[in-house]
Amino acid sequence: MDLFAEQEAEERRRRQPLAARMRPQRLSEFVGQQHFLGTGKLLRRMLDARSLGSIIFYGPPGTGKTTLAQLLATETGAALRELSAVTSGVKELRELLSWARQQVSAGAERPLLFIDEIHRFNRAQQDALLPDVEAGIVCLIGATTSNPFFAVNDALLSRSQIFQFEPLAEADIATLIRRALELEERGLGGYAVTVAPGAIEFLARVVEGDARRALGVLEIAVLSSPAPVALTAELLRDSMQQKTIQHDPTGDGHYDVASALIKSVRGSDPDAALYWLARMLEAGEDIRFICRRLVILASEDIGNADPGALPLAVAATQACELVGLPECQLTLSQLVTYLACAEKSNAATVGIGAARREVREGALIPVPVHLRDSHYAGARTFGHGEGYEYAHNSPDGVVDQDYLGVARTFYEPSDRGWEGAQKARLAAIRARLNRARADAGDTTR
């Protein structure tokens, strides 16, 4: 390379964002993901054995998926070719696979094919990979922020090892920030920067495990300030502006946070429930979705332990429709804390499940003659309604009468709340109904 070309390459490098310049050049510089990359872990063993196979990297942005793919090529000495599923189609893919076949036929090591955002490829595009992946022509490394079990073809998944990337720990982010401040050629070491106590820890905390974002905020803070730069938490906060919360209404994060909210309410933890509610609100979650989940929970997890939970959930839903955001956050907060503190019972949930299972799997029980409809002309001819006793004619509103024809128990009330207070009364009623069934001649018991 001549001097002019070297200078041009150096200038291009300097124009790169800090996050791009700070990409690790060796695997030893890579931080995080030790649950599969640490000593003795699966990906490390595959790498040491030079037996990578096909791989899917799955995880949030800024956690090292692209960087690790490039480092794997460096470590193995294999040629790396990269495609973005956002901008490439079947034509580009087939051309690259044809090149890979030529390389392997010439005796070269099979190349690594890195496809970023592989979930953006449609089914036909993903299927085009299968023959060469199956034949070992390429070592596929796909990266995706979407759950591969929903976004990648089953045939491709069955031929791949999935590695899930986690957000980087605060200590790992802090390590990258300090490295960027120290290195001169690749980082910001050539700038006069003094770091205030707690500034690095602040940035490492607020970027939510996203290394790319941390380095981007750091670069803005340093380059936009007059020298010498006093790097403080306030400067970093101003350089970051509003904190962004990733939200995909069809993605894993959407359902994971919703699941955390429901499980926190079910577990009677109002503080955790409020946090997950706040996460959903800050991310712009659909209020109707939140309300629907809470209405379901009021019956599924509280039920008759607190019969007031369901009407309150329905009323809160109507109030949210009436007032909208931001005021309806108050209604949701009231509802979530009430549901979290309410007595819990899933007896109604278990009961209907047991009854439907009986209907699906057992012999259908005929309607007892005395319970059949007797309001049409001629019903008496069939004996419908004969012997039926009207419950309100009894002083206590209960008559000793068989309502099913066989002995079955589906609803088992809990000992909690209103339901617990009714348990003894229900037991006494059931005893009377069972005697009535015995007197009527239940032969199925």
Short mmCIF file of C-alpha atoms in Angstrom, two decimals:
data_model
loop_
_atom_site.label_atom_id
_atom_site.label_comp_id
_atom_site.label_asym_id
_atom_site.label_seq_id
_atom_site.Cartn_x
_atom_site.Cartn_y
_atom_site.Cartn_z
CA MET A 1 0.00 0.00 0.00
CA ASP A 2 1.48 3.39 -1.01
CA LEU A 3 1.71 6.34 1.35
CA PHE A 4 -1.34 8.06 -0.11
CA ALA A 5 -3.47 4.92 0.32
CA GLU A 6 -2.24 4.50 3.88
CA GLN A 7 -3.13 8.07 4.70
CA GLU A 8 -6.58 7.66 3.14
CA ALA A 9 -7.19 4.46 5.12
CA GLU A 10 -6.08 6.19 8.31
CA GLU A 11 -8.43 9.09 7.62
CA ARG A 12 -11.34 6.71 7.04
CA ARG A 13 -10.53 4.99 10.32
CA ARG A 14 -10.50 8.28 12.19
CA ARG A 15 -13.90 9.18 10.76
CA GLN A 16 -15.41 5.97 12.11
CA PRO A 17 -17.53 6.23 15.25
CA LEU A 18 -15.73 5.42 18.47
CA ALA A 19 -17.69 2.18 18.86
CA ALA A 20 -16.41 0.96 15.48
CA ARG A 21 -12.81 1.96 16.22
CA MET A 22 -12.93 0.24 19.60
CA ARG A 23 -14.01 -3.13 18.29
CA PRO A 24 -11.76 -5.77 19.87
CA GLN A 25 -9.00 -6.94 17.54
CA ARG A 26 -8.34 -10.15 19.45
CA LEU A 27 -10.63 -12.53 21.28
CA SER A 28 -8.81 -11.76 24.53
CA GLU A 29 -10.14 -8.17 24.31
CA PHE A 30 -13.76 -9.28 24.07
CA VAL A 31 -15.77 -8.68 27.24
CA GLY A 32 -18.99 -10.30 28.36
CA GLN A 33 -20.91 -13.43 27.33
CA GLN A 34 -18.75 -15.65 29.50
CA HIS A 35 -21.70 -18.02 29.96
CA PHE A 36 -20.85 -19.51 26.56
CA LEU A 37 -17.42 -18.04 25.78
CA GLY A 38 -15.61 -18.59 29.07
CA THR A 39 -13.05 -21.33 29.64
CA GLY A 40 -14.66 -24.73 29.22
CA LYS A 41 -17.93 -23.28 27.86
CA LEU A 42 -19.49 -24.53 24.65
CA LEU A 43 -18.45 -21.88 22.14
CA ARG A 44 -14.92 -21.79 23.54
CA ARG A 45 -14.69 -25.58 23.20
CA MET A 46 -16.00 -25.43 19.64
CA LEU A 47 -13.48 -22.73 18.82
CA ASP A 48 -10.55 -24.60 20.39
CA ALA A 49 -11.53 -27.72 18.44
CA ARG A 50 -11.87 -25.69 15.21
CA SER A 51 -15.35 -27.16 14.86
CA LEU A 52 -17.68 -24.20 14.80
CA GLY A 53 -20.54 -25.54 12.69
CA SER A 54 -23.42 -23.17 12.04
CA ILE A 55 -24.33 -20.68 14.73
CA ILE A 56 -27.16 -18.28 15.56
CA PHE A 57 -26.28 -15.31 17.78
CA TYR A 58 -29.41 -13.99 19.48
CA GLY A 59 -29.60 -10.98 21.78
CA PRO A 60 -30.17 -7.24 22.19
CA PRO A 61 -28.20 -4.60 20.27
CA GLY A 62 -24.74 -3.59 21.41
CA THR A 63 -23.84 -6.86 23.09
CA GLY A 64 -21.12 -8.01 20.67
CA LYS A 65 -22.79 -10.25 18.09
CA THR A 66 -21.11 -8.74 15.02
CA THR A 67 -17.81 -8.25 16.82
CA LEU A 68 -17.67 -11.86 17.99
CA ALA A 69 -18.40 -13.13 14.48
CA GLN A 70 -15.44 -11.15 13.15
CA LEU A 71 -13.21 -12.41 15.97
CA LEU A 72 -14.16 -16.01 15.24
CA ALA A 73 -12.95 -15.53 11.69
CA THR A 74 -9.72 -14.01 12.98
CA GLU A 75 -9.17 -16.86 15.47
CA THR A 76 -9.84 -19.63 12.95
CA GLY A 77 -8.11 -17.96 9.99
CA ALA A 78 -11.20 -18.49 7.86
CA ALA A 79 -12.31 -16.00 5.22
CA LEU A 80 -15.26 -13.93 6.42
CA ARG A 81 -18.00 -12.60 4.20
CA GLU A 82 -20.77 -10.43 5.60
CA LEU A 83 -24.31 -9.77 4.42
CA SER A 84 -27.09 -7.72 5.91
CA ALA A 85 -30.52 -9.26 5.51
CA VAL A 86 -31.90 -5.71 5.47
CA THR A 87 -30.15 -4.76 2.21
CA SER A 88 -29.36 -8.11 0.54
CA GLY A 89 -31.56 -10.57 -1.32
CA VAL A 90 -31.41 -14.05 -2.81
CA LYS A 91 -29.24 -12.86 -5.73
CA GLU A 92 -26.45 -11.61 -3.47
CA LEU A 93 -26.77 -14.67 -1.27
CA ARG A 94 -26.47 -17.12 -4.16
CA GLU A 95 -23.47 -15.27 -5.57
CA LEU A 96 -21.71 -15.50 -2.23
CA LEU A 97 -22.55 -19.19 -1.83
CA SER A 98 -21.22 -19.85 -5.34
CA TRP A 99 -17.95 -18.15 -4.37
CA ALA A 100 -17.80 -20.29 -1.20
CA ARG A 101 -18.19 -23.50 -3.22
CA GLN A 102 -15.33 -22.44 -5.48
CA GLN A 103 -13.15 -21.73 -2.44
CA VAL A 104 -13.83 -25.13 -0.90
CA SER A 105 -13.30 -26.90 -4.25
CA ALA A 106 -9.89 -25.23 -4.49
CA GLY A 107 -8.92 -26.70 -1.14
CA ALA A 108 -9.37 -23.60 1.00
CA GLU A 109 -10.92 -23.63 4.47
CA ARG A 110 -14.67 -23.25 4.41
CA PRO A 111 -15.45 -19.55 4.80
CA LEU A 112 -17.56 -17.96 7.51
CA LEU A 113 -20.75 -16.35 6.26
CA PHE A 114 -22.06 -13.73 8.69
CA ILE A 115 -25.65 -12.63 8.08
CA ASP A 116 -26.75 -9.71 10.22
CA GLU A 117 -30.45 -9.42 11.07
CA ILE A 118 -31.04 -12.89 9.64
CA HIS A 119 -34.65 -12.78 10.81
CA ARG A 120 -35.27 -10.22 8.03
CA PHE A 121 -34.73 -12.94 5.40
CA ASN A 122 -38.02 -14.50 4.34
CA ARG A 123 -38.58 -18.24 4.26
CA ALA A 124 -37.36 -18.65 0.66
CA GLN A 125 -34.17 -16.70 1.39
CA GLN A 126 -33.47 -18.75 4.51
CA ASP A 127 -34.16 -21.97 2.59
CA ALA A 128 -31.54 -20.96 0.01
CA LEU A 129 -28.91 -21.38 2.74
CA LEU A 130 -29.83 -24.95 3.63
CA PRO A 131 -27.96 -26.99 0.95
CA ASP A 132 -24.62 -25.30 1.55
CA VAL A 133 -25.04 -25.28 5.34
CA GLU A 134 -25.97 -28.97 5.23
CA ALA A 135 -22.97 -29.80 3.01
CA GLY A 136 -20.58 -27.81 5.19
CA ILE A 137 -19.65 -25.42 2.37
CA VAL A 138 -20.00 -22.43 4.69
CA CYS A 139 -20.01 -21.92 8.41
CA LEU A 140 -23.11 -19.80 8.90
CA ILE A 141 -23.16 -17.22 11.67
CA GLY A 142 -26.54 -15.52 11.85
CA ALA A 143 -27.25 -12.60 14.15
CA THR A 144 -30.71 -11.56 15.25
CA THR A 145 -32.40 -9.43 17.88
CA SER A 146 -35.60 -11.46 17.48
CA ASN A 147 -36.27 -14.82 19.08
CA PRO A 148 -34.90 -17.31 16.52
CA PHE A 149 -37.51 -19.89 17.48
CA PHE A 150 -40.08 -17.55 15.95
CA ALA A 151 -37.99 -15.74 13.32
CA VAL A 152 -35.78 -18.47 11.80
CA ASN A 153 -36.90 -21.54 9.85
CA ASP A 154 -37.02 -24.78 11.80
CA ALA A 155 -34.85 -26.50 9.20
CA LEU A 156 -32.12 -23.90 9.66
CA LEU A 157 -32.45 -23.96 13.45
CA SER A 158 -32.03 -27.73 13.53
CA ARG A 159 -28.65 -27.34 11.80
CA SER A 160 -27.45 -24.51 14.05
CA GLN A 161 -26.27 -23.97 17.60
CA ILE A 162 -28.03 -21.03 19.29
CA PHE A 163 -26.10 -18.73 21.62
CA GLN A 164 -28.11 -16.14 23.54
CA PHE A 165 -26.30 -12.88 24.27
CA GLU A 166 -27.13 -11.09 27.50
CA PRO A 167 -26.86 -7.32 28.10
CA LEU A 168 -23.34 -6.54 29.24
CA ALA A 169 -22.82 -6.21 32.98
CA GLU A 170 -22.08 -2.74 34.34
CA ALA A 171 -18.52 -3.84 35.16
CA ASP A 172 -17.97 -4.90 31.54
CA ILE A 173 -19.34 -1.60 30.22
CA ALA A 174 -17.09 0.30 32.63
CA THR A 175 -14.08 -1.69 31.38
CA LEU A 176 -14.85 -0.67 27.78
CA ILE A 177 -15.29 2.99 28.75
CA ARG A 178 -11.96 3.09 30.57
CA ARG A 179 -10.26 1.34 27.66
CA ALA A 180 -11.66 3.94 25.24
CA LEU A 181 -10.39 6.78 27.44
CA GLU A 182 -6.91 5.23 27.65
CA LEU A 183 -6.18 4.18 24.06
CA GLU A 184 -4.82 6.97 21.88
CA GLU A 185 -4.95 5.64 18.32
CA ARG A 186 -8.32 3.88 18.51
CA GLY A 187 -9.88 5.68 21.44
CA LEU A 188 -9.95 9.07 23.11
CA GLY A 189 -6.61 8.84 24.88
CA GLY A 190 -5.30 11.81 22.89
CA TYR A 191 -7.81 14.15 24.51
CA ALA A 192 -7.33 15.91 27.83
CA VAL A 193 -10.07 14.29 29.91
CA THR A 194 -10.47 14.24 33.66
CA VAL A 195 -13.07 11.83 35.01
CA ALA A 196 -15.21 12.85 37.96
CA PRO A 197 -15.94 10.22 40.62
CA GLY A 198 -18.93 8.08 39.68
CA ALA A 199 -19.15 9.31 36.08
CA ILE A 200 -18.08 6.04 34.47
CA GLU A 201 -20.31 4.04 36.81
CA PHE A 202 -23.26 6.30 35.94
CA LEU A 203 -22.83 5.76 32.20
CA ALA A 204 -22.31 2.02 32.65
CA ARG A 205 -25.60 1.84 34.54
CA VAL A 206 -27.88 3.91 32.32
CA VAL A 207 -27.02 2.34 28.95
CA GLU A 208 -28.70 -0.93 29.94
CA GLY A 209 -25.89 -3.23 28.85
CA ASP A 210 -25.47 -1.67 25.37
CA ALA A 211 -21.75 -1.17 24.72
CA ARG A 212 -22.33 0.64 21.42
CA ARG A 213 -24.54 3.19 23.09
CA ALA A 214 -22.13 3.71 25.96
CA LEU A 215 -19.25 4.49 23.58
CA GLY A 216 -21.49 6.72 21.47
CA VAL A 217 -22.49 8.81 24.48
CA LEU A 218 -18.88 8.98 25.65
CA GLU A 219 -17.71 10.18 22.25
CA ILE A 220 -20.36 12.91 22.09
CA ALA A 221 -19.53 14.07 25.62
CA VAL A 222 -15.80 14.38 24.90
CA LEU A 223 -15.91 15.80 21.37
CA SER A 224 -18.64 18.35 22.12
CA SER A 225 -16.84 19.84 25.15
CA PRO A 226 -13.97 22.34 25.15
CA ALA A 227 -10.61 21.05 26.36
CA PRO A 228 -9.77 20.12 29.00
CA VAL A 229 -12.89 17.96 29.32
CA ALA A 230 -14.33 17.38 32.78
CA LEU A 231 -16.26 14.15 32.34
CA THR A 232 -19.09 14.22 34.86
CA ALA A 233 -22.37 12.37 35.26
CA GLU A 234 -24.17 15.61 34.37
CA LEU A 235 -22.24 15.95 31.10
CA LEU A 236 -22.92 12.32 30.21
CA ARG A 237 -26.61 12.67 31.05
CA ASP A 238 -26.87 15.76 28.83
CA SER A 239 -24.99 13.99 26.01
CA MET A 240 -27.38 11.07 26.17
CA GLN A 241 -30.53 13.17 26.37
CA GLN A 242 -33.67 11.12 26.99
CA LYS A 243 -33.18 7.51 27.95
CA THR A 244 -34.68 5.23 25.32
CA ILE A 245 -36.37 1.95 26.12
CA GLN A 246 -36.51 -0.54 23.30
CA HIS A 247 -40.03 -1.72 22.63
CA ASP A 248 -41.26 -4.10 19.96
CA PRO A 249 -44.99 -4.83 20.44
CA THR A 250 -44.45 -8.29 18.93
CA GLY A 251 -41.02 -9.05 20.34
CA ASP A 252 -39.65 -10.92 23.33
CA GLY A 253 -39.16 -7.79 25.43
CA HIS A 254 -42.85 -6.95 25.14
CA TYR A 255 -43.96 -10.36 26.38
CA ASP A 256 -41.17 -10.74 28.94
CA VAL A 257 -42.03 -7.49 30.73
CA ALA A 258 -45.75 -8.28 30.56
CA SER A 259 -45.02 -11.69 32.06
CA ALA A 260 -42.97 -10.07 34.83
CA LEU A 261 -45.86 -7.72 35.64
CA ILE A 262 -48.41 -10.51 35.87
CA LYS A 263 -46.15 -12.77 37.92
CA SER A 264 -45.32 -9.93 40.31
CA VAL A 265 -49.01 -9.20 40.88
CA ARG A 266 -49.71 -12.91 41.31
CA GLY A 267 -46.83 -13.07 43.80
CA SER A 268 -48.33 -10.18 45.84
CA ASP A 269 -45.37 -7.83 45.30
CA PRO A 270 -46.83 -4.36 44.58
CA ASP A 271 -43.39 -2.72 44.33
CA ALA A 272 -42.14 -5.07 41.61
CA ALA A 273 -45.52 -4.80 39.87
CA LEU A 274 -45.28 -1.00 39.79
CA TYR A 275 -41.77 -1.16 38.35
CA TRP A 276 -42.81 -3.45 35.49
CA LEU A 277 -45.90 -1.30 34.90
CA ALA A 278 -43.65 1.76 34.70
CA ARG A 279 -41.38 -0.04 32.22
CA MET A 280 -44.37 -0.75 30.00
CA LEU A 281 -45.66 2.81 30.23
CA GLU A 282 -42.25 4.37 29.51
CA ALA A 283 -41.82 2.09 26.50
CA GLY A 284 -45.15 3.20 25.04
CA GLU A 285 -47.03 -0.05 25.62
CA ASP A 286 -50.64 -0.19 24.44
CA ILE A 287 -52.83 0.64 27.45
CA ARG A 288 -55.54 -1.72 26.22
CA PHE A 289 -53.05 -4.60 26.28
CA ILE A 290 -52.13 -3.86 29.90
CA CYS A 291 -55.79 -3.61 30.92
CA ARG A 292 -56.74 -6.86 29.20
CA ARG A 293 -53.97 -8.73 30.99
CA LEU A 294 -55.04 -7.34 34.36
CA VAL A 295 -58.72 -8.17 33.78
CA ILE A 296 -57.72 -11.74 32.99
CA LEU A 297 -55.54 -11.88 36.10
CA ALA A 298 -58.39 -10.68 38.30
CA SER A 299 -60.27 -13.89 37.52
CA GLU A 300 -57.35 -16.23 36.95
CA ASP A 301 -55.32 -15.49 40.07
CA ILE A 302 -57.68 -13.75 42.50
CA GLY A 303 -61.13 -15.02 41.61
CA ASN A 304 -63.51 -15.46 44.51
CA ALA A 305 -60.87 -14.83 47.14
CA ASP A 306 -61.69 -11.17 46.44
CA PRO A 307 -64.77 -10.84 44.22
CA GLY A 308 -64.19 -7.08 44.05
CA ALA A 309 -61.03 -7.51 41.98
CA LEU A 310 -62.77 -8.23 38.67
CA PRO A 311 -65.25 -5.29 38.84
CA LEU A 312 -62.39 -2.99 39.76
CA ALA A 313 -60.31 -4.24 36.83
CA VAL A 314 -63.20 -3.69 34.42
CA ALA A 315 -63.87 -0.24 35.89
CA ALA A 316 -60.19 0.64 35.56
CA THR A 317 -60.26 -0.43 31.91
CA GLN A 318 -63.22 1.85 31.28
CA ALA A 319 -61.53 4.71 33.14
CA CYS A 320 -58.37 4.32 31.07
CA GLU A 321 -60.46 4.51 27.88
CA LEU A 322 -62.17 7.63 29.25
CA VAL A 323 -59.19 9.69 30.41
CA GLY A 324 -56.24 8.27 28.44
CA LEU A 325 -52.58 9.02 29.11
CA PRO A 326 -50.92 10.45 31.09
CA GLU A 327 -53.67 10.53 33.72
CA CYS A 328 -54.69 6.90 33.36
CA GLN A 329 -51.33 5.87 34.82
CA LEU A 330 -52.91 6.75 38.18
CA THR A 331 -55.77 4.36 37.54
CA LEU A 332 -53.40 1.60 36.49
CA SER A 333 -51.25 2.17 39.55
CA GLN A 334 -54.31 1.89 41.80
CA LEU A 335 -55.44 -1.27 40.04
CA VAL A 336 -52.03 -2.96 40.04
CA THR A 337 -51.39 -2.29 43.72
CA TYR A 338 -54.90 -3.45 44.67
CA LEU A 339 -54.57 -6.67 42.69
CA ALA A 340 -51.10 -7.32 44.10
CA CYS A 341 -52.33 -6.91 47.69
CA ALA A 342 -55.57 -8.84 47.20
CA GLU A 343 -56.09 -12.36 48.51
CA LYS A 344 -55.22 -14.89 45.82
CA SER A 345 -57.06 -17.96 44.55
CA ASN A 346 -56.87 -19.87 41.30
CA ALA A 347 -59.74 -22.15 42.27
CA ALA A 348 -62.01 -20.78 39.52
CA THR A 349 -59.22 -21.29 36.97
CA VAL A 350 -58.55 -24.86 38.10
CA GLY A 351 -62.27 -25.58 38.29
CA ILE A 352 -63.13 -24.64 34.73
CA GLY A 353 -60.05 -26.49 33.51
CA ALA A 354 -61.13 -29.66 35.28
CA ALA A 355 -64.71 -29.35 34.03
CA ARG A 356 -63.66 -28.86 30.41
CA ARG A 357 -61.25 -31.78 30.66
CA GLU A 358 -64.15 -33.92 31.89
CA VAL A 359 -66.24 -32.81 28.91
CA ARG A 360 -63.45 -33.54 26.44
CA GLU A 361 -62.24 -36.83 27.85
CA GLY A 362 -65.16 -38.34 29.79
CA ALA A 363 -68.53 -39.73 28.74
CA LEU A 364 -70.99 -36.89 28.24
CA ILE A 365 -73.44 -36.65 31.12
CA PRO A 366 -77.06 -36.36 29.99
CA VAL A 367 -79.08 -33.51 31.44
CA PRO A 368 -81.25 -34.91 34.29
CA VAL A 369 -84.90 -34.96 33.27
CA HIS A 370 -86.04 -32.66 36.09
CA LEU A 371 -83.54 -29.99 34.93
CA ARG A 372 -84.52 -30.01 31.27
CA ASP A 373 -86.36 -27.10 29.66
CA SER A 374 -90.08 -27.26 30.33
CA HIS A 375 -91.20 -23.94 28.87
CA TYR A 376 -92.36 -25.11 25.47
CA ALA A 377 -95.62 -26.79 24.57
CA GLY A 378 -95.38 -30.52 24.88
CA ALA A 379 -92.37 -30.57 27.25
CA ARG A 380 -94.51 -32.14 29.95
CA THR A 381 -95.27 -34.99 27.56
CA PHE A 382 -91.61 -36.01 27.90
CA GLY A 383 -91.59 -35.48 31.64
CA HIS A 384 -89.25 -32.52 31.41
CA GLY A 385 -89.13 -30.51 34.62
CA GLU A 386 -91.01 -33.02 36.71
CA GLY A 387 -89.72 -33.09 40.26
CA TYR A 388 -87.74 -29.86 39.94
CA GLU A 389 -87.72 -27.83 43.15
CA TYR A 390 -87.41 -24.05 42.98
CA ALA A 391 -84.49 -23.09 45.27
CA HIS A 392 -86.02 -19.78 46.37
CA ASN A 393 -88.95 -21.60 47.93
CA SER A 394 -86.57 -22.94 50.57
CA PRO A 395 -85.98 -20.75 53.66
CA ASP A 396 -82.18 -20.84 53.16
CA GLY A 397 -82.32 -20.74 49.35
CA VAL A 398 -80.99 -24.30 48.97
CA VAL A 399 -82.96 -27.47 48.26
CA ASP A 400 -81.73 -31.04 48.48
CA GLN A 401 -81.66 -31.78 44.79
CA ASP A 402 -79.34 -33.48 42.28
CA TYR A 403 -78.05 -31.08 39.60
CA LEU A 404 -75.63 -33.30 37.65
CA GLY A 405 -76.62 -36.91 37.96
CA VAL A 406 -73.14 -38.09 38.96
CA ALA A 407 -70.69 -37.24 41.71
CA ARG A 408 -68.10 -34.79 40.45
CA THR A 409 -66.10 -32.05 42.21
CA PHE A 410 -64.45 -29.40 40.05
CA TYR A 411 -64.38 -26.31 42.28
CA GLU A 412 -62.14 -26.54 45.34
CA PRO A 413 -62.28 -23.18 47.13
CA SER A 414 -59.17 -21.89 48.82
CA ASP A 415 -58.98 -20.86 52.47
CA ARG A 416 -58.33 -17.22 51.57
CA GLY A 417 -60.51 -14.13 51.60
CA TRP A 418 -64.20 -14.22 50.75
CA GLU A 419 -63.76 -17.65 49.21
CA GLY A 420 -62.34 -19.05 52.44
CA ALA A 421 -65.31 -17.66 54.38
CA GLN A 422 -67.67 -19.52 52.02
CA LYS A 423 -65.80 -22.82 52.15
CA ALA A 424 -67.62 -24.27 55.17
CA ARG A 425 -71.01 -23.22 53.79
CA LEU A 426 -70.23 -24.84 50.43
CA ALA A 427 -69.13 -28.04 52.17
CA ALA A 428 -72.49 -28.22 54.00
CA ILE A 429 -74.41 -27.59 50.78
CA ARG A 430 -72.46 -30.27 48.96
CA ALA A 431 -73.22 -32.77 51.69
CA ARG A 432 -76.97 -32.12 51.21
CA LEU A 433 -76.68 -32.34 47.42
CA ASN A 434 -74.71 -35.59 47.64
CA ARG A 435 -77.42 -37.10 49.86
CA ALA A 436 -80.02 -36.02 47.32
CA ARG A 437 -78.01 -37.65 44.55
CA ALA A 438 -77.71 -40.85 46.54
CA ASP A 439 -81.45 -40.88 47.18
CA ALA A 440 -82.04 -40.33 43.45
CA GLY A 441 -79.97 -43.44 42.73
CA ASP A 442 -76.60 -42.31 41.33
CA THR A 443 -75.18 -45.58 40.03
CA THR A 444 -72.01 -44.13 38.61
CA ARG A 445 -70.16 -43.53 41.86
#
